[in-house]
């Protein structure tokens, strides 16, 4: 049995086939339209008293030879380490954070004919730095006094921190999210549109930076002649910023 197509039937079939072929493309274009959205940020902060101090202590010794400077430095740092352990500081809280041996140069004046004289080594400087974590804040002042008496003569940096700040960070995170949601609600209500679901969340957290106790060199002194080092711990502030994207219901 043969099939005979009229001219009109042929063109009708062609049109239907073309529509069927392009229909998925039309639907895809509609699906790719961006969802109306609103982006807001919120910031939260929580404060907590520190429960740990981090000390930065340096022993510096100078001598005519590198060997003599190193021996003097080693003896002084050994006394400091022994004192730290006597105060109850555990090995895990004692860490060497820097060590250097540097020559000291003397730069002679140029000769009468203008020739530049080479520098001469006239001694050596040895520095040994120690980072100490003090978990009993009541001992900080006494430890500083003792370390200076035993030979610490540079550094003196101190930072008060928290061993586990996760609770404060969580509190700050909740405050930040609540502020972002309140902002979004106010904006959409004022604009006369509805607040939809959350599409995206990002977060930035900020921890307190170490604050130095003293930038200058710590002067050598005897504990009997010096007043106890005053220490004020204050509070640490942890902040979190969130960026939230909401859909808009129209």
Coordinates of C-alpha atoms in Angstrom, one line a residue:
X1 CA 0.0 0.0 0.0
X2 CA 1.5 3.3 -1.1
X3 CA 1.2 6.6 0.8
X4 CA 0.5 9.9 -1.0
X5 CA 1.2 13.2 0.7
X6 CA -0.5 16.4 -0.5
X7 CA 1.5 19.6 -0.6
X8 CA -0.4 21.0 2.4
X9 CA 0.1 17.8 4.4
X10 CA 3.9 18.0 3.7
X11 CA 4.2 21.5 5.0
X12 CA 2.1 20.8 8.1
X13 CA 4.3 17.9 9.0
X14 CA 7.4 20.0 8.5
X15 CA 6.1 22.7 10.9
X16 CA 5.2 20.2 13.6
X17 CA 8.7 18.7 13.4
X18 CA 10.3 22.1 13.7
X19 CA 8.3 23.0 16.7
X20 CA 9.0 19.7 18.4
X21 CA 12.7 20.1 17.8
X22 CA 12.9 23.7 19.3
X23 CA 10.6 23.1 22.3
X24 CA 13.3 21.7 24.6
X25 CA 15.4 24.8 23.8
X26 CA 12.6 27.1 24.7
X27 CA 12.1 25.3 28.0
X28 CA 15.9 25.4 28.8
X29 CA 15.9 29.2 28.2
X30 CA 13.0 29.6 30.6
X31 CA 14.7 27.5 33.3
X32 CA 18.0 29.4 33.0
X33 CA 16.4 32.7 34.0
X34 CA 18.1 34.0 37.2
X35 CA 16.2 33.6 40.4
X36 CA 15.4 37.0 42.0
X37 CA 17.5 37.2 45.1
X38 CA 18.8 39.5 47.9
X39 CA 22.3 39.5 49.4
X40 CA 22.9 40.8 53.0
X41 CA 25.6 40.6 55.6
X42 CA 25.6 40.2 59.3
X43 CA 28.2 40.6 62.0
X44 CA 28.3 39.0 65.5
X45 CA 30.7 39.4 68.3
X46 CA 31.3 37.5 71.6
X47 CA 33.8 38.3 74.4
X48 CA 35.3 35.9 76.8
X49 CA 38.0 36.1 79.5
X50 CA 41.4 34.6 78.4
X51 CA 42.5 31.4 80.0
X52 CA 46.1 31.2 78.7
X53 CA 49.0 33.5 78.1
X54 CA 51.7 33.1 75.4
X55 CA 55.1 34.6 76.3
X56 CA 57.9 35.3 73.9
X57 CA 61.3 35.4 75.7
X58 CA 64.7 35.9 74.2
X59 CA 68.2 35.4 75.7
X60 CA 70.9 37.4 73.9
X61 CA 74.6 37.1 74.6
X62 CA 77.7 38.7 73.1
X63 CA 81.3 37.6 73.2
X64 CA 84.5 37.9 71.3
X65 CA 84.1 34.4 69.7
X66 CA 81.0 32.5 68.5
X67 CA 81.9 29.7 70.8
X68 CA 82.0 31.9 73.9
X69 CA 78.7 33.6 73.0
X70 CA 77.0 30.3 72.4
X71 CA 78.2 28.8 75.7
X72 CA 77.0 31.9 77.6
X73 CA 73.7 31.8 75.9
X74 CA 73.2 28.1 76.4
X75 CA 73.9 28.3 80.1
X76 CA 71.4 31.2 80.5
X77 CA 68.6 29.5 78.5
X78 CA 69.1 26.2 80.4
X79 CA 68.5 28.1 83.6
X80 CA 65.3 29.7 82.1
X81 CA 64.0 26.4 80.9
X82 CA 64.6 24.8 84.3
X83 CA 62.8 27.7 86.0
X84 CA 59.8 27.3 83.6
X85 CA 59.5 23.6 84.5
X86 CA 59.8 24.5 88.2
X87 CA 56.8 26.8 87.8
X88 CA 54.8 23.8 86.5
X89 CA 55.1 24.6 82.8
X90 CA 54.9 21.3 80.8
X91 CA 57.2 20.3 78.0
X92 CA 54.4 20.7 75.4
X93 CA 54.1 24.4 76.3
X94 CA 57.8 25.2 75.8
X95 CA 59.0 25.7 72.2
X96 CA 62.2 27.2 70.7
X97 CA 60.9 29.8 68.3
X98 CA 64.1 31.3 67.0
X99 CA 67.9 30.9 67.1
X100 CA 70.7 32.9 65.4
X101 CA 74.4 33.5 65.5
X102 CA 75.5 36.8 64.0
X103 CA 78.9 38.4 63.7
X104 CA 79.5 42.0 64.9
X105 CA 81.3 44.2 62.4
X106 CA 83.5 47.2 62.9
X107 CA 83.6 49.5 59.8
X108 CA 86.8 51.5 59.8
X109 CA 87.0 55.0 58.4
X110 CA 88.3 55.3 54.8
X111 CA 92.0 55.9 54.5
X112 CA 93.5 59.3 53.7
X113 CA 93.8 58.4 50.0
X114 CA 90.1 57.5 49.9
X115 CA 90.5 53.7 49.9
X116 CA 87.6 51.9 51.6
X117 CA 88.7 49.6 54.3
X118 CA 87.0 46.2 54.7
X119 CA 84.9 45.6 57.8
X120 CA 86.3 43.6 60.6
X121 CA 84.6 41.0 62.8
X122 CA 85.0 42.1 66.4
X123 CA 82.6 39.7 68.1
X124 CA 79.5 37.5 67.9
X125 CA 75.9 37.8 69.1
X126 CA 73.8 34.7 69.8
X127 CA 70.0 34.9 70.3
X128 CA 67.8 32.1 71.5
X129 CA 64.0 32.7 71.6
X130 CA 61.5 30.7 73.6
X131 CA 57.7 30.6 73.4
X132 CA 56.0 29.7 76.6
X133 CA 52.3 28.9 77.1
X134 CA 51.2 29.7 80.6
X135 CA 47.9 28.0 81.5
X136 CA 47.7 29.5 85.0
X137 CA 47.4 33.2 84.5
X138 CA 48.2 33.9 88.2
X139 CA 51.8 32.8 87.5
X140 CA 52.4 35.1 84.6
X141 CA 53.9 38.0 86.6
X142 CA 56.2 35.7 88.6
X143 CA 57.4 33.9 85.5
X144 CA 58.3 37.2 83.8
X145 CA 60.2 38.3 86.9
X146 CA 62.1 35.0 87.2
X147 CA 63.0 34.8 83.5
X148 CA 64.5 38.2 83.5
X149 CA 66.5 37.4 86.6
X150 CA 67.9 34.3 85.0
X151 CA 69.0 35.9 81.8
X152 CA 66.2 36.9 79.5
X153 CA 67.1 40.4 78.1
X154 CA 65.1 40.7 74.9
X155 CA 61.6 40.2 73.8
X156 CA 58.9 40.4 76.5
X157 CA 56.0 39.8 74.1
X158 CA 52.8 38.5 75.7
X159 CA 49.4 37.5 74.2
X160 CA 46.4 36.5 76.1
X161 CA 44.3 33.9 74.3
X162 CA 41.9 31.0 74.8
X163 CA 42.7 27.4 74.7
X164 CA 39.3 26.5 73.2
X165 CA 37.5 29.6 71.8
X166 CA 34.8 27.5 69.9
X167 CA 32.1 28.5 72.4
X168 CA 32.6 32.2 71.8
X169 CA 32.9 31.7 68.1
X170 CA 29.6 29.8 68.0
X171 CA 27.9 32.6 69.9
X172 CA 29.3 35.2 67.5
X173 CA 28.2 33.1 64.5
X174 CA 24.6 32.8 65.8
X175 CA 24.5 36.6 66.4
X176 CA 25.8 37.3 62.9
X177 CA 23.2 35.0 61.2
X178 CA 20.4 36.5 63.2
X179 CA 21.4 40.0 62.1
X180 CA 21.6 39.0 58.5
X181 CA 18.1 37.4 58.6
X182 CA 16.7 40.6 60.3
X183 CA 18.2 42.8 57.6
X184 CA 16.8 40.6 54.8
X185 CA 13.3 40.6 56.4
X186 CA 13.3 44.4 56.8
X187 CA 14.4 45.0 53.3
X188 CA 11.9 42.6 51.7
X189 CA 9.0 43.8 53.8
X190 CA 9.8 47.4 52.9
X191 CA 10.0 46.5 49.2
X192 CA 6.7 44.6 49.4
X193 CA 8.1 41.2 48.4
X194 CA 8.4 37.9 50.2
X195 CA 11.6 36.4 51.7
X196 CA 12.4 33.0 50.2
X197 CA 14.7 30.2 51.1
X198 CA 18.5 30.6 51.7
X199 CA 20.5 30.1 48.6
X200 CA 24.0 30.6 49.8
X201 CA 26.0 31.3 53.0
X202 CA 29.6 32.3 53.5
X203 CA 31.5 33.2 56.7
X204 CA 34.6 35.0 57.8
X205 CA 35.8 34.8 61.4
X206 CA 38.3 37.0 63.2
X207 CA 40.3 36.1 66.2
X208 CA 42.1 38.7 68.5
X209 CA 45.6 39.4 67.5
X210 CA 48.5 39.1 70.0
X211 CA 49.2 42.3 71.9
X212 CA 52.8 42.8 72.9
X213 CA 53.6 43.5 76.6
X214 CA 56.6 45.6 75.6
X215 CA 58.4 46.2 72.3
X216 CA 61.6 47.4 73.9
X217 CA 64.3 45.2 75.3
X218 CA 63.7 44.0 78.8
X219 CA 66.3 45.5 81.1
X220 CA 68.4 43.2 83.2
X221 CA 67.5 43.4 86.9
X222 CA 67.4 41.5 90.1
X223 CA 64.1 40.2 91.3
X224 CA 64.7 41.6 94.8
X225 CA 65.1 45.1 93.4
X226 CA 62.1 45.0 91.1
X227 CA 58.4 45.2 91.7
X228 CA 56.3 42.3 90.5
X229 CA 55.3 42.7 86.8
X230 CA 51.7 44.0 86.7
X231 CA 49.5 42.0 84.3
X232 CA 46.0 42.9 83.2
X233 CA 44.2 40.1 81.2
X234 CA 41.1 42.0 80.0
X235 CA 38.8 40.1 77.5
X236 CA 39.2 38.6 74.1
X237 CA 36.6 39.6 71.4
X238 CA 35.8 37.1 68.7
X239 CA 33.8 38.3 65.7
X240 CA 32.1 36.5 62.8
X241 CA 30.8 38.0 59.5
X242 CA 28.3 36.1 57.4
X243 CA 27.2 36.8 53.8
X244 CA 23.8 35.3 53.1
X245 CA 21.9 35.2 49.8
X246 CA 18.1 34.7 50.0
X247 CA 15.6 34.0 47.2
X248 CA 12.8 36.6 46.7
X249 CA 9.2 35.4 46.5
X250 CA 7.2 37.6 44.2

